[in-house]
Amino acid sequence: MRMPIRKPWILGVIIAVNIVAISCAGKESVYADLSHFSQVFKREKQYRLYLPKNYHSSNKKFPVIYHFHGWGGRHFRDESANIEYELIGKLVDKYQFILVMWDGNMEESEPRPYNIGYHEHMKYEQQMKDYFLELISHVDFEYKTLTDRNSRGIIGFSMGGMMSLYLAGKYPDKVSAAVDLVGSTEFYIGSPDNYTFYPLRYTFANLKDVQLRIHNSSRGELSDLNKETHNGALWEGNKKYEYWEFEGGHSIDESGKTDAYEKAVQFVINAFKNPIPKEITWSHYDLYDDFELWGYSIESDKKQPGFIFLQDVSVSGFGFYTMKWLPSGPLLPDFQTKITTDAIYEPNTEYHIQNYSLSEKALEESILKSDSQGRLQFKLNSNGHEVGIYKRGDGPKLTFVDYKIGENLKMLHVGEENILTLEVLNLGETIQEGDKVKINLGSNDDSTVFEPKSLDGVVGKNGNVIIPNVTVYCAKKATMDGSPSQLKIKLDLGYKNKTFKEEFLVPVQFDVPFFEQLAIDDGIAIKDTLVGIGNGDGIVSPGEEIMIYTNGNRTQLYYDDPYITQERLFDEALPAVWADGITFSSIIKISENCPDNYKINLLGKYETKTHFPITRSVHWGKITINVSK
């Protein structure tokens, strides 16, 4: 039952409205500037509130849109956005919703909001992910709101635009629509001693159940970076996604107008009225050690930057992965995670568990009993797992677990014949050896051809699916900006009346020229920062950690050589009007066991960046290094 609105709040609203009215020279205002005590910040936090004119006379409840301001902004101002605060009140009346403009300010002397940015900006323990939930709770308690996720949306500008997609992806079970207005595209997020780089273009898997819209300007500072984010949304293939590019710079509207803001409001209100069906399965990247989503609880002792990734979560199981960076970084060092499912199982019932360890390539079978609420609990290490859950009558769970190209490679070579081998296991109820499995292959890039595209597999005696090799021809072009460059291969596995949909990423060895004028940092300074570890002779040797330069540029590397055993990244903000658009370079470790005079083939890239607008240009090339003892 809803709690009644308290009288102290009513007095607060009257006082706040009167203050605003005085500041507007006697003109009655359409908003109120209010505050509440935040347990996250341990102080009063302010916000601006818009209510429809019929709010107090109506018995109905209203949906809520949260507005996130940009850099240097507050809940009451955002100079570069050109927000017409008085005119927005007309939109609130027209579309019948409550608008809450939150204050993302961390402290009065700090213009950068939200505790996101680069290394030097990561200095606050307070996390906006926690404050957002606290503000939602406050608003839903104090006002006549519709409290389901299908009545809650976010609109954000600039840094607030990035926050709109980040928090909608963090909480898709609480937010159904988000609009990013010329937003920032990538920042570090987290606490001062543990923060992770978050590139929006690789995180649209978090937003599969959220309706999305991006407004991008034709000539603003972030215009080209937002095209990368747009391409990331297309690469992921979100169900309900809109993109609009307008003539103009880094702002929401022209002065004196609310046309663009109204388009954003219309999109969110239409999403409220026309919710999309929730996906049967969900996937989620999270940079925190503990989190909750869709009734699942994840608790870990992760103490380093990086991501926990839950993939294709459903009643029949899930994938559990970790990675140092997106989209496909190496595993995080070993830590333990406890996963408690939603209450979606029969209470006090035994379930068969199939736990396939990707690092050990071993399948462990066990019995697990659900609790009195119908939850199951798992304890997993960080080395990657595919988990199947079933009881009698639930049927199979055909699951993709790995692939290889050629003998034991991972990169798809453009212009060559690639032999693709797929590894598929049944992690569900036992199926008959010799049964056929229908397999269909596809990708998110028209330049890739599979021969054959459709084929039959056969169930083996250990539950694995024996699949004939497939020839793949790829003509994919190298991306010239920071848009996703990997190929998504889609896999449909049909068994009797069931179809299991899987997908996986494959890095592409583009058909590009070789880089020239290479230099090796193995403990010798090449540019302004020494990062390599070795004897400093500029020659690659076993056991060294090296960075490769081409024409004086640090390179990020892609490879599938067994004698590269570790990789870490070096980041830098190349000069531009703003620092947005971080560049990463690779530091790779050569195995102690690498043979003498061994050649390692790599694909490399380096980035350059223009000053205004911020345009990231990516330059690709092949690299061959010789390892000498």
PDB file of C-alpha atoms in Angstrom, residues 331-435:
ATOM      1  CA  LEU A 331      40.516 -13.352 -18.060  1.00  0.00           C
ATOM      2  CA  LEU A 332      40.793 -11.588 -14.740  1.00  0.00           C
ATOM      3  CA  PRO A 333      43.133 -13.211 -12.193  1.00  0.00           C
ATOM      4  CA  ASP A 334      41.472 -15.850 -10.059  1.00  0.00           C
ATOM      5  CA  PHE A 335      38.722 -14.741  -7.689  1.00  0.00           C
ATOM      6  CA  GLN A 336      35.602 -16.368  -6.315  1.00  0.00           C
ATOM      7  CA  THR A 337      32.002 -15.466  -7.109  1.00  0.00           C
ATOM      8  CA  LYS A 338      28.719 -16.528  -5.528  1.00  0.00           C
ATOM      9  CA  ILE A 339      25.707 -16.371  -7.832  1.00  0.00           C
ATOM     10  CA  THR A 340      22.222 -16.675  -6.354  1.00  0.00           C
ATOM     11  CA  THR A 341      19.495 -17.039  -8.963  1.00  0.00           C
ATOM     12  CA  ASP A 342      16.072 -15.486  -8.999  1.00  0.00           C
ATOM     13  CA  ALA A 343      13.291 -17.551  -7.407  1.00  0.00           C
ATOM     14  CA  ILE A 344      12.426 -19.236 -10.719  1.00  0.00           C
ATOM     15  CA  TYR A 345      12.825 -22.872  -9.719  1.00  0.00           C
ATOM     16  CA  GLU A 346      10.559 -25.249  -7.829  1.00  0.00           C
ATOM     17  CA  PRO A 347      11.237 -24.853  -4.094  1.00  0.00           C
ATOM     18  CA  ASN A 348      13.175 -27.573  -2.266  1.00  0.00           C
ATOM     19  CA  THR A 349      13.789 -29.493  -5.482  1.00  0.00           C
ATOM     20  CA  GLU A 350      16.914 -31.242  -6.747  1.00  0.00           C
ATOM     21  CA  TYR A 351      18.335 -30.046 -10.069  1.00  0.00           C
ATOM     22  CA  HIS A 352      21.044 -31.531 -12.229  1.00  0.00           C
ATOM     23  CA  ILE A 353      23.948 -29.139 -12.782  1.00  0.00           C
ATOM     24  CA  GLN A 354      26.402 -29.363 -15.681  1.00  0.00           C
ATOM     25  CA  ASN A 355      29.345 -27.006 -15.129  1.00  0.00           C
ATOM     26  CA  TYR A 356      31.768 -26.759 -18.046  1.00  0.00           C
ATOM     27  CA  SER A 357      35.055 -25.005 -17.199  1.00  0.00           C
ATOM     28  CA  LEU A 358      36.373 -23.206 -20.279  1.00  0.00           C
ATOM     29  CA  SER A 359      39.941 -22.928 -18.982  1.00  0.00           C
ATOM     30  CA  GLU A 360      40.201 -26.597 -17.981  1.00  0.00           C
ATOM     31  CA  LYS A 361      37.918 -27.857 -20.779  1.00  0.00           C
ATOM     32  CA  ALA A 362      36.316 -30.171 -18.242  1.00  0.00           C
ATOM     33  CA  LEU A 363      32.685 -30.951 -17.447  1.00  0.00           C
ATOM     34  CA  GLU A 364      31.600 -31.410 -13.830  1.00  0.00           C
ATOM     35  CA  GLU A 365      28.183 -32.903 -13.019  1.00  0.00           C
ATOM     36  CA  SER A 366      26.430 -32.431  -9.682  1.00  0.00           C
ATOM     37  CA  ILE A 367      23.064 -32.223  -7.940  1.00  0.00           C
ATOM     38  CA  LEU A 368      21.936 -28.953  -6.372  1.00  0.00           C
ATOM     39  CA  LYS A 369      18.809 -28.437  -4.279  1.00  0.00           C
ATOM     40  CA  SER A 370      16.843 -25.219  -4.515  1.00  0.00           C
ATOM     41  CA  ASP A 371      15.963 -23.341  -1.344  1.00  0.00           C
ATOM     42  CA  SER A 372      12.475 -22.802   0.063  1.00  0.00           C
ATOM     43  CA  GLN A 373      11.985 -19.793  -2.252  1.00  0.00           C
ATOM     44  CA  GLY A 374      13.093 -21.569  -5.402  1.00  0.00           C
ATOM     45  CA  ARG A 375      16.614 -20.122  -5.706  1.00  0.00           C
ATOM     46  CA  LEU A 376      19.819 -21.930  -6.627  1.00  0.00           C
ATOM     47  CA  GLN A 377      23.295 -20.877  -5.511  1.00  0.00           C
ATOM     48  CA  PHE A 378      26.603 -21.376  -7.333  1.00  0.00           C
ATOM     49  CA  LYS A 379      30.213 -20.725  -6.386  1.00  0.00           C
ATOM     50  CA  LEU A 380      32.485 -20.235  -9.393  1.00  0.00           C
ATOM     51  CA  ASN A 381      36.042 -19.129 -10.042  1.00  0.00           C
ATOM     52  CA  SER A 382      36.831 -16.430 -12.575  1.00  0.00           C
ATOM     53  CA  ASN A 383      38.188 -18.706 -15.318  1.00  0.00           C
ATOM     54  CA  GLY A 384      35.000 -18.923 -17.378  1.00  0.00           C
ATOM     55  CA  HIS A 385      32.075 -21.346 -17.117  1.00  0.00           C
ATOM     56  CA  GLU A 386      29.008 -22.489 -19.022  1.00  0.00           C
ATOM     57  CA  VAL A 387      26.390 -23.832 -16.618  1.00  0.00           C
ATOM     58  CA  GLY A 388      23.399 -25.995 -17.482  1.00  0.00           C
ATOM     59  CA  ILE A 389      20.465 -26.491 -15.064  1.00  0.00           C
ATOM     60  CA  TYR A 390      17.742 -29.099 -15.545  1.00  0.00           C
ATOM     61  CA  LYS A 391      15.453 -31.700 -14.021  1.00  0.00           C
ATOM     62  CA  ARG A 392      13.665 -34.572 -15.680  1.00  0.00           C
ATOM     63  CA  GLY A 393      11.544 -33.382 -18.582  1.00  0.00           C
ATOM     64  CA  ASP A 394      13.334 -30.043 -19.124  1.00  0.00           C
ATOM     65  CA  GLY A 395      15.072 -31.212 -22.284  1.00  0.00           C
ATOM     66  CA  PRO A 396      18.557 -30.451 -23.663  1.00  0.00           C
ATOM     67  CA  LYS A 397      20.605 -27.260 -23.580  1.00  0.00           C
ATOM     68  CA  LEU A 398      22.842 -27.110 -26.646  1.00  0.00           C
ATOM     69  CA  THR A 399      25.594 -24.624 -25.848  1.00  0.00           C
ATOM     70  CA  PHE A 400      28.458 -23.196 -27.898  1.00  0.00           C
ATOM     71  CA  VAL A 401      31.673 -23.344 -25.843  1.00  0.00           C
ATOM     72  CA  ASP A 402      34.561 -22.675 -28.243  1.00  0.00           C
ATOM     73  CA  TYR A 403      35.841 -22.460 -31.817  1.00  0.00           C
ATOM     74  CA  LYS A 404      39.112 -22.655 -33.682  1.00  0.00           C
ATOM     75  CA  ILE A 405      40.267 -21.607 -37.134  1.00  0.00           C
ATOM     76  CA  GLY A 406      42.725 -23.900 -38.857  1.00  0.00           C
ATOM     77  CA  GLU A 407      44.888 -25.901 -36.482  1.00  0.00           C
ATOM     78  CA  ASN A 408      44.351 -23.866 -33.324  1.00  0.00           C
ATOM     79  CA  LEU A 409      43.976 -20.197 -34.286  1.00  0.00           C
ATOM     80  CA  LYS A 410      41.371 -17.561 -33.364  1.00  0.00           C
ATOM     81  CA  MET A 411      41.675 -14.868 -36.049  1.00  0.00           C
ATOM     82  CA  LEU A 412      39.673 -14.924 -39.277  1.00  0.00           C
ATOM     83  CA  HIS A 413      41.896 -13.982 -42.233  1.00  0.00           C
ATOM     84  CA  VAL A 414      40.437 -11.717 -44.910  1.00  0.00           C
ATOM     85  CA  GLY A 415      40.881 -12.964 -48.485  1.00  0.00           C
ATOM     86  CA  GLU A 416      41.779 -16.490 -47.408  1.00  0.00           C
ATOM     87  CA  GLU A 417      39.987 -19.808 -46.988  1.00  0.00           C
ATOM     88  CA  ASN A 418      39.357 -20.220 -43.243  1.00  0.00           C
ATOM     89  CA  ILE A 419      38.454 -23.632 -41.828  1.00  0.00           C
ATOM     90  CA  LEU A 420      36.121 -23.118 -38.852  1.00  0.00           C
ATOM     91  CA  THR A 421      35.676 -25.833 -36.220  1.00  0.00           C
ATOM     92  CA  LEU A 422      32.861 -25.437 -33.681  1.00  0.00           C
ATOM     93  CA  GLU A 423      32.651 -26.978 -30.227  1.00  0.00           C
ATOM     94  CA  VAL A 424      29.089 -27.480 -28.966  1.00  0.00           C
ATOM     95  CA  LEU A 425      28.028 -29.390 -25.848  1.00  0.00           C
ATOM     96  CA  ASN A 426      24.700 -30.479 -24.433  1.00  0.00           C
ATOM     97  CA  LEU A 427      24.496 -29.065 -20.895  1.00  0.00           C
ATOM     98  CA  GLY A 428      20.891 -30.161 -20.379  1.00  0.00           C
ATOM     99  CA  GLU A 429      18.968 -33.388 -20.089  1.00  0.00           C
ATOM    100  CA  THR A 430      20.594 -36.352 -21.844  1.00  0.00           C
ATOM    101  CA  ILE A 431      19.756 -36.742 -25.531  1.00  0.00           C
ATOM    102  CA  GLN A 432      20.093 -39.774 -27.761  1.00  0.00           C
ATOM    103  CA  GLU A 433      23.490 -40.516 -29.263  1.00  0.00           C
ATOM    104  CA  GLY A 434      23.298 -40.329 -33.042  1.00  0.00           C
ATOM    105  CA  ASP A 435      20.440 -37.814 -33.135  1.00  0.00           C
TER     106      ASP A 435
END
